[in-house]
mmCIF file of C-alpha atoms (C1' of nucleotides) in Angstrom:
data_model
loop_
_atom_site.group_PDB
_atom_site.id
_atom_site.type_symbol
_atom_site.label_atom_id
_atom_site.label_comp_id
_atom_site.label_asym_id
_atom_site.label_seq_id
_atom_site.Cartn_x
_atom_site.Cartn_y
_atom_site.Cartn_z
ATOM 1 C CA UNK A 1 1.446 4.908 14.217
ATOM 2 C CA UNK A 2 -1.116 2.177 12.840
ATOM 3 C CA UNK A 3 -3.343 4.808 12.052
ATOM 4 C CA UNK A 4 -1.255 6.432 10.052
ATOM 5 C CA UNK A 5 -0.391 3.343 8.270
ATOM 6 C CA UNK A 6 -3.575 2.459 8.102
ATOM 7 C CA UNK A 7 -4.421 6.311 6.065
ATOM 8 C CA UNK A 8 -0.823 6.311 4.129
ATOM 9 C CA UNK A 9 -2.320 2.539 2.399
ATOM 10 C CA UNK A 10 -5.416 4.383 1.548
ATOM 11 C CA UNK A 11 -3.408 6.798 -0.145
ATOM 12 C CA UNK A 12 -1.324 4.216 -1.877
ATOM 13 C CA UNK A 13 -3.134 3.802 -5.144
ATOM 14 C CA UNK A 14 -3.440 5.583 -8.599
ATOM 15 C CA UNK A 15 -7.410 5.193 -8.223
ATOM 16 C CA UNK A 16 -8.231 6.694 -5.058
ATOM 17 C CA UNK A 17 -5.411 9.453 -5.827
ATOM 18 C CA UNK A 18 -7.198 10.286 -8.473
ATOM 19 C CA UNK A 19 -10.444 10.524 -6.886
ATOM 20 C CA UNK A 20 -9.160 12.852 -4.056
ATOM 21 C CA UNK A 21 -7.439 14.952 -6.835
ATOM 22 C CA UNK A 22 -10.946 15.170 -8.861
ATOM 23 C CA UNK A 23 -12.992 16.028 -5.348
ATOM 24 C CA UNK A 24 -10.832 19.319 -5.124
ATOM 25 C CA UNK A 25 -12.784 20.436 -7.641
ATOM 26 C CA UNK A 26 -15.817 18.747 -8.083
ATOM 27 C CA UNK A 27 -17.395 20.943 -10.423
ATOM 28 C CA UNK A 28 -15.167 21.080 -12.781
ATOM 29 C CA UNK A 29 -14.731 17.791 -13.155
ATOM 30 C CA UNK A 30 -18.137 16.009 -12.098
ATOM 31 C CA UNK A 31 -20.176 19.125 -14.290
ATOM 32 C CA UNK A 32 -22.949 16.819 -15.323
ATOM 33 C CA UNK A 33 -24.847 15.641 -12.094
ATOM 34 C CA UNK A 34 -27.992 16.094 -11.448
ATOM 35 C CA UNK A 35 -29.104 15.468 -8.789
ATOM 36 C CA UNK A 36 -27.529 18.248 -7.325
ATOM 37 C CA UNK A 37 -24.101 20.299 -6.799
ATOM 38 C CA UNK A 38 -20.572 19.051 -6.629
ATOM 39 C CA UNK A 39 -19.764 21.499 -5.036
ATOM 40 C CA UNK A 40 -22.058 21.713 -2.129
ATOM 41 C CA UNK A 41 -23.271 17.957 -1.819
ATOM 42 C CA UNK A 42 -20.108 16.321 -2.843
ATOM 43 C CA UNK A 43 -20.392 14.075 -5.857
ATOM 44 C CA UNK A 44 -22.345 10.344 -6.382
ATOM 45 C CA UNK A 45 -20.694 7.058 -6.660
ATOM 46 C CA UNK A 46 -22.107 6.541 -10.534
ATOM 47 C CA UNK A 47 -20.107 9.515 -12.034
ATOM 48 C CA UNK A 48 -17.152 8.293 -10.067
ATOM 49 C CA UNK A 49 -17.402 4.909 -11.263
ATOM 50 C CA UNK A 50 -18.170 6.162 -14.835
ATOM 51 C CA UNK A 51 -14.832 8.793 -14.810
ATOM 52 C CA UNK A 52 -12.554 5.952 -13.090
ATOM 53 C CA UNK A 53 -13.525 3.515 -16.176
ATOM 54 C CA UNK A 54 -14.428 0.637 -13.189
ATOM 55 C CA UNK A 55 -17.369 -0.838 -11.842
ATOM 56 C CA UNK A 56 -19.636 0.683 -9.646
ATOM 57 C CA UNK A 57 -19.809 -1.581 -6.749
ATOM 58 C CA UNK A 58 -15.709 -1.721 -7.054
ATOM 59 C CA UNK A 59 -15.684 2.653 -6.807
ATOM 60 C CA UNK A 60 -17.938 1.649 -3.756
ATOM 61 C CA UNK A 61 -15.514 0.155 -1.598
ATOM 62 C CA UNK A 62 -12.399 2.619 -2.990
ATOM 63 C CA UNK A 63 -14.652 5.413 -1.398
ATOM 64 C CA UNK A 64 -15.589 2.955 1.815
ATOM 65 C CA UNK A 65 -11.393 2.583 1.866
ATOM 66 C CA UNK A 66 -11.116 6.700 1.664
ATOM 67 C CA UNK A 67 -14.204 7.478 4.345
ATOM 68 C CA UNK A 68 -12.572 4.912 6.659
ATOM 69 C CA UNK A 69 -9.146 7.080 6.500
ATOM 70 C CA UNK A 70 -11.055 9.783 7.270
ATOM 71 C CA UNK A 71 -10.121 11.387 3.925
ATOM 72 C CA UNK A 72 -13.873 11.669 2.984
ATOM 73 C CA UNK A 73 -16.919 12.265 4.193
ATOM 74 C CA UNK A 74 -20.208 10.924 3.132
ATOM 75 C CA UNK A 75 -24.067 12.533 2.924
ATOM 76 C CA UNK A 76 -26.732 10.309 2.120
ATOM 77 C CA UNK A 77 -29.581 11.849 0.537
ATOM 78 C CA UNK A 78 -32.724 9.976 -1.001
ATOM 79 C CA UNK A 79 -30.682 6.990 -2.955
ATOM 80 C CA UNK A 80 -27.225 8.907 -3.159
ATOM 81 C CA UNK A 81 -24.423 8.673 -1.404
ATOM 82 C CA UNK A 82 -22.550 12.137 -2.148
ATOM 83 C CA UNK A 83 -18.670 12.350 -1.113
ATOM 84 C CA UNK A 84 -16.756 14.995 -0.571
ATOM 85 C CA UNK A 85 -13.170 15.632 0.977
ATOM 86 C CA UNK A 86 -12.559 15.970 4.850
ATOM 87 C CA UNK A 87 -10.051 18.913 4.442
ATOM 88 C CA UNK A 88 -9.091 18.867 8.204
ATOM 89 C CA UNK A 89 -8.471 15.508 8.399
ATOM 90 C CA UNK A 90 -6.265 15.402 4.835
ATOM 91 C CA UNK A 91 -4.236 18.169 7.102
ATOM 92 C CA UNK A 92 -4.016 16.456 9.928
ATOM 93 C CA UNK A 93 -2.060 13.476 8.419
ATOM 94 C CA UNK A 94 0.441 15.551 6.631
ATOM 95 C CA UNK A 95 1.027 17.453 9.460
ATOM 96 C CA UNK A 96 1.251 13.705 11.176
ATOM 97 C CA UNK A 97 2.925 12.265 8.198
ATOM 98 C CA UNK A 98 5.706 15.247 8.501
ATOM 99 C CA UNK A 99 6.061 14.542 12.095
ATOM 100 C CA UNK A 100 6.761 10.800 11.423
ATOM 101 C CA UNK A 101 8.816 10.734 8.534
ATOM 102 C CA UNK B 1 1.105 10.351 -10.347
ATOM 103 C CA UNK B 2 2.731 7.003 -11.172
ATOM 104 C CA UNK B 3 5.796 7.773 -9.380
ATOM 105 C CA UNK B 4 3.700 9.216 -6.011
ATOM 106 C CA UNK B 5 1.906 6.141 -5.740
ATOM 107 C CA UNK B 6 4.923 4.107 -5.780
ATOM 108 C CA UNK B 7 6.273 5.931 -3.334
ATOM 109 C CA UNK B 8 3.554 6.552 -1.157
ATOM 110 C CA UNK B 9 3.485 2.823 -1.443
ATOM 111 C CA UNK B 10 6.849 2.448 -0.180
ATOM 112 C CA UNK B 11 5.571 4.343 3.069
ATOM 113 C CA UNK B 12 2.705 2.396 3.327
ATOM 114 C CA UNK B 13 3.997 -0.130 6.211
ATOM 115 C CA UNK B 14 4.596 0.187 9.805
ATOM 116 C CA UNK B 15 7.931 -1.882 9.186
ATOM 117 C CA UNK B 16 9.004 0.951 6.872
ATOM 118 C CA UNK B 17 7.595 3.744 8.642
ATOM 119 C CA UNK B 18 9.119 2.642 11.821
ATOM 120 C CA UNK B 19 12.766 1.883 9.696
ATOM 121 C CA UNK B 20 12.564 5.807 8.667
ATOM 122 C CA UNK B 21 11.771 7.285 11.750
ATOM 123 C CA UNK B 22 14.712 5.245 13.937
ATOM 124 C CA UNK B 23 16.732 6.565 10.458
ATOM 125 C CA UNK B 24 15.848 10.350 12.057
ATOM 126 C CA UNK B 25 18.100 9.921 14.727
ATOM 127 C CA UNK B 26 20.577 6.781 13.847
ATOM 128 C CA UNK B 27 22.939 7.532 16.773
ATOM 129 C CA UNK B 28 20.565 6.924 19.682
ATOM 130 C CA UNK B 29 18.404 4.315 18.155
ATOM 131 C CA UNK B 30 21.595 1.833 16.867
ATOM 132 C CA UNK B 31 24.316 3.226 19.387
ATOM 133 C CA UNK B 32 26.442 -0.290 19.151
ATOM 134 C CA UNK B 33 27.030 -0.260 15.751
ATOM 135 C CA UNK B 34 30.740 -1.076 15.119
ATOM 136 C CA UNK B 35 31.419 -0.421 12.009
ATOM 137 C CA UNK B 36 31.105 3.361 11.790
ATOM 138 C CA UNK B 37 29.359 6.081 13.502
ATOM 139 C CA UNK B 38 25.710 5.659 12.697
ATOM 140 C CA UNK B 39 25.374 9.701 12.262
ATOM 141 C CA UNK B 40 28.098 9.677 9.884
ATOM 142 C CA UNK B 41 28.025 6.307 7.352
ATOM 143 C CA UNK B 42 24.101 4.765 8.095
ATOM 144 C CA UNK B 43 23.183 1.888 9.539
ATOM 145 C CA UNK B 44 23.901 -1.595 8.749
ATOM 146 C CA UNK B 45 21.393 -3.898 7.842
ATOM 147 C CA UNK B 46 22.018 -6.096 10.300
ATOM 148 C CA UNK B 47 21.237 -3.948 13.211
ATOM 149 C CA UNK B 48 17.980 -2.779 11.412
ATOM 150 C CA UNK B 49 17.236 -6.315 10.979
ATOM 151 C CA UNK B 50 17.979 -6.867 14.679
ATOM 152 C CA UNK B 51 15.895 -3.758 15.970
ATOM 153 C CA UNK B 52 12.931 -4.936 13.636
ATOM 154 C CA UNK B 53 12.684 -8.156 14.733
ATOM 155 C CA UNK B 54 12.526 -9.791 11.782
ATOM 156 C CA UNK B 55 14.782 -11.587 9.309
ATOM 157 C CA UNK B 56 17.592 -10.083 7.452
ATOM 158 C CA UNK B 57 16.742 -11.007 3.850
ATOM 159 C CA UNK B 58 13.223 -9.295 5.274
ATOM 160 C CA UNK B 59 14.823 -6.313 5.963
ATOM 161 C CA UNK B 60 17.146 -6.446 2.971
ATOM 162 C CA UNK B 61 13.726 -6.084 0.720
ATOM 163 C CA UNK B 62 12.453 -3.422 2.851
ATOM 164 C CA UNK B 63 15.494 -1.353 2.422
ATOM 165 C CA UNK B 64 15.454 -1.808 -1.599
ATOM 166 C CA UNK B 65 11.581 -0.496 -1.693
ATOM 167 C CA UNK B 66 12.669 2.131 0.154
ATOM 168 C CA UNK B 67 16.052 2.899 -2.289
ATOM 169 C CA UNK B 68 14.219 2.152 -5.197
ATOM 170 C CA UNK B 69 11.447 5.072 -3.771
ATOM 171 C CA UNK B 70 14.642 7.770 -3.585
ATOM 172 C CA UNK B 71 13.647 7.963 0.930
ATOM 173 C CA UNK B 72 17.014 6.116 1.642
ATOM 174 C CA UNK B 73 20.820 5.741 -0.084
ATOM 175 C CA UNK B 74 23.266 3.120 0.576
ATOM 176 C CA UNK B 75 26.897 3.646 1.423
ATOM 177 C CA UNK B 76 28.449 0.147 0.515
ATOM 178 C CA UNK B 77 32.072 0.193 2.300
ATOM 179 C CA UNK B 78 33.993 -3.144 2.526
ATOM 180 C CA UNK B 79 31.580 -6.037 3.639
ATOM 181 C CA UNK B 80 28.912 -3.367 4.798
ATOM 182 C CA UNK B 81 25.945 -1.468 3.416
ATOM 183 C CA UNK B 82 25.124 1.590 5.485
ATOM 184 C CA UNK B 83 21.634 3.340 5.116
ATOM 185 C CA UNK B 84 20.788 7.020 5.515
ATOM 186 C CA UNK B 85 18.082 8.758 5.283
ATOM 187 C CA UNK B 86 17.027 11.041 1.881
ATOM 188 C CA UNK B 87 16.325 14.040 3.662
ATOM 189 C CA UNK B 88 16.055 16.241 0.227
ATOM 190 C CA UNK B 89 13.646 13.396 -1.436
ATOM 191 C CA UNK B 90 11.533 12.871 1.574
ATOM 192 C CA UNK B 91 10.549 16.599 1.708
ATOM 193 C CA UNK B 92 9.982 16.567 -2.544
ATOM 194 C CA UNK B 93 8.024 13.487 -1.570
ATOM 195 C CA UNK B 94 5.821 15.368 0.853
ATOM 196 C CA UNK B 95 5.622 18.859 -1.254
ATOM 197 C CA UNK B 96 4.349 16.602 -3.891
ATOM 198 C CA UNK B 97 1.855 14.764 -1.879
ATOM 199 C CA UNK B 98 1.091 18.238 -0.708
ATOM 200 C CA UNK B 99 0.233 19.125 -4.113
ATOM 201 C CA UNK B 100 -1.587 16.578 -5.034
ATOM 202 C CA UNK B 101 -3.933 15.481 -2.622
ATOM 203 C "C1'" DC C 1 -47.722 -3.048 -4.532
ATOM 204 C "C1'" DA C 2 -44.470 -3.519 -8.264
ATOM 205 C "C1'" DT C 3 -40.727 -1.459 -10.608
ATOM 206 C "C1'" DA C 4 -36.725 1.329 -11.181
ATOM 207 C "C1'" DT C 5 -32.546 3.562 -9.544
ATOM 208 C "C1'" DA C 6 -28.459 4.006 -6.469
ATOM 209 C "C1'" DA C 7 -25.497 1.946 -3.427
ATOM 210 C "C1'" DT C 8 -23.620 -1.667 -0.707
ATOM 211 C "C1'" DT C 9 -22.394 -6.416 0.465
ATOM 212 C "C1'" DA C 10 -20.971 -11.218 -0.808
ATOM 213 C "C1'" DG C 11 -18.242 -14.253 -3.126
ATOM 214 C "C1'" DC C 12 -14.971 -15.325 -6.446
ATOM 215 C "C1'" DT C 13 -10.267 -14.961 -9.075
ATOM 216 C "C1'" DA C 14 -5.846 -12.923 -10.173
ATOM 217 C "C1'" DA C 15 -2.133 -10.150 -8.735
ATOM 218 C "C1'" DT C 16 0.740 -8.199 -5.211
ATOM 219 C "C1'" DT C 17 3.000 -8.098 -0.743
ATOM 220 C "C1'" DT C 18 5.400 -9.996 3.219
ATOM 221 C "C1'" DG C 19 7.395 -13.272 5.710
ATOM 222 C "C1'" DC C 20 10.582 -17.245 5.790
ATOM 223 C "C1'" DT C 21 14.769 -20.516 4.485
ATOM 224 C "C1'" DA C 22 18.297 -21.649 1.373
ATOM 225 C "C1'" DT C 23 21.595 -20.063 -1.828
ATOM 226 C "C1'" DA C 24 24.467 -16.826 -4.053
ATOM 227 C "C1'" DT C 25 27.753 -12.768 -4.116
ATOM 228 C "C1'" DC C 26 31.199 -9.652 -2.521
ATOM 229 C "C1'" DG C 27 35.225 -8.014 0.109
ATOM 230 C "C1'" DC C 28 38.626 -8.927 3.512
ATOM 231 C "C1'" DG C 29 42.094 -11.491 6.150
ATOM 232 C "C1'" DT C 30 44.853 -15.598 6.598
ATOM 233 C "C1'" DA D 1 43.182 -19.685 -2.936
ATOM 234 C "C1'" DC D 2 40.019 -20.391 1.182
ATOM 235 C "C1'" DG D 3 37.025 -19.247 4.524
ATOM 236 C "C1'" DC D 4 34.228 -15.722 7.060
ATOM 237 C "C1'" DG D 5 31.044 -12.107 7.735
ATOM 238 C "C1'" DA D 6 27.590 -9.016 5.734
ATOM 239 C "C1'" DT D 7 24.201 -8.448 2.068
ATOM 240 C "C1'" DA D 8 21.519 -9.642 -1.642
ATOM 241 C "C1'" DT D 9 18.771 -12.780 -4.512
ATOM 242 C "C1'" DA D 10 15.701 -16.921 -5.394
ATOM 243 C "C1'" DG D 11 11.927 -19.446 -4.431
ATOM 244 C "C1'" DC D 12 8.054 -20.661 -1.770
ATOM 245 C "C1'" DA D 13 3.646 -20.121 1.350
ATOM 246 C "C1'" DA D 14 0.333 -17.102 3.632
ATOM 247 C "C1'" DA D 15 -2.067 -12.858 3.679
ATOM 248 C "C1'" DT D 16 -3.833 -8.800 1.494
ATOM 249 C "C1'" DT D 17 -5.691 -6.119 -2.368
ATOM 250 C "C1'" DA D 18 -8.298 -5.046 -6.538
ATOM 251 C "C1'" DG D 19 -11.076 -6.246 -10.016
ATOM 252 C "C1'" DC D 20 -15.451 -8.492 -11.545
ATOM 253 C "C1'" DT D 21 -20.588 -10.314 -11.374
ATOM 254 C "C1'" DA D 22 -24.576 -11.453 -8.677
ATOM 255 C "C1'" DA D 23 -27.447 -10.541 -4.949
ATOM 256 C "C1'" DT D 24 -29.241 -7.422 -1.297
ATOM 257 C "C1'" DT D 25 -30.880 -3.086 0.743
ATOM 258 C "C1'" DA D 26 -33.067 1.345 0.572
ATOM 259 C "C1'" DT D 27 -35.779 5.011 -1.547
ATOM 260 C "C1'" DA D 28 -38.654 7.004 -4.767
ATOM 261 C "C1'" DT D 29 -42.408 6.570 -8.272
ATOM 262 C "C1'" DG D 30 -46.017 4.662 -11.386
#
DNA sequence: CATATAATTAGCTAATTTGCTATATCGCGT
DNA sequence: ACGCGATATAGCAAATTAGCTAATTATATG
């Protein structure tokens, strides 16, 4: 139960929402990165930041929030850090949620 | 959006959670309620209170957040406010989370 | 090796949340 | 009208959260 808690607070904000919502389609919605593609690294903290209208190192720890619910996942490459959504585990808890609630 | 993160919100605490899941089956969780039969009126705050282990006024809050979110309705009948569960707003809640996420 | 870029961590402030006690309010019975 | 029981509201303190800037770490490049 403090588990799911513990995911159902990471869901409880307009920000991070928002970024989940954005990372099912990452293309469409992060089009300009370069450094390489939405869709199959997952997408860098910058453009998040720069979409969200906050700071970078505040994004930072929204995403640190979302990896540690297991709602993302993260791949480090060079000086990225490209995140992308854990389908299976965003599953799991509303098939958990469901069963709790 | 505004309205899911209020009410994902309102699920975010174990206090809550745990409030909504006893809710699921009021008759074996409060059995010595008095007043009326927990399956058919709610449960009074008191009991809640009681099972939660924490103050009334405590629980009192915790029951608005959860009013004000649509997941519970009050019954008031003489001295007594009775809680039941929103069965038809919990599974909107869920189908929009669904949606969303 | 120095610089630049990307991200994270630290440290701070303001706002929100959660608990409590004390104080209303509301309905019923005497 | 008065008092009693059940809830709700007010008001306060402690803990948590969310934002920022500044500093640190890590990697690539001139």
């Amino acid at each position: 139960m403090d588990e799911l808690v513990e995911q159902t607070k990471a869901l409880a904000s307009d920000v991070r929402l928002s970024i989940l919502g954005w990372l099912k389609e990452p293309g469409r919605h992060f089009p300009d990165q370069l450094s390489g593609d939405p869709e199959e690294v997952g997408v860098c903290v910058s453009l998040i930041a720069k979409k969200l209208g906050v700071s970078q190192p505040t994004t930072s720890r929204h995403l640190e929030l979302l990896r540690r619910a297991g709602f993302v996942k993260v791949r480090r490459i060079a000086g990225w850090a490209f995140y992308a959504r854990d389908e299976a585990e965003l599953k799991a808890y509303q098939r958990r949620l469901h069963d709790t609630v």
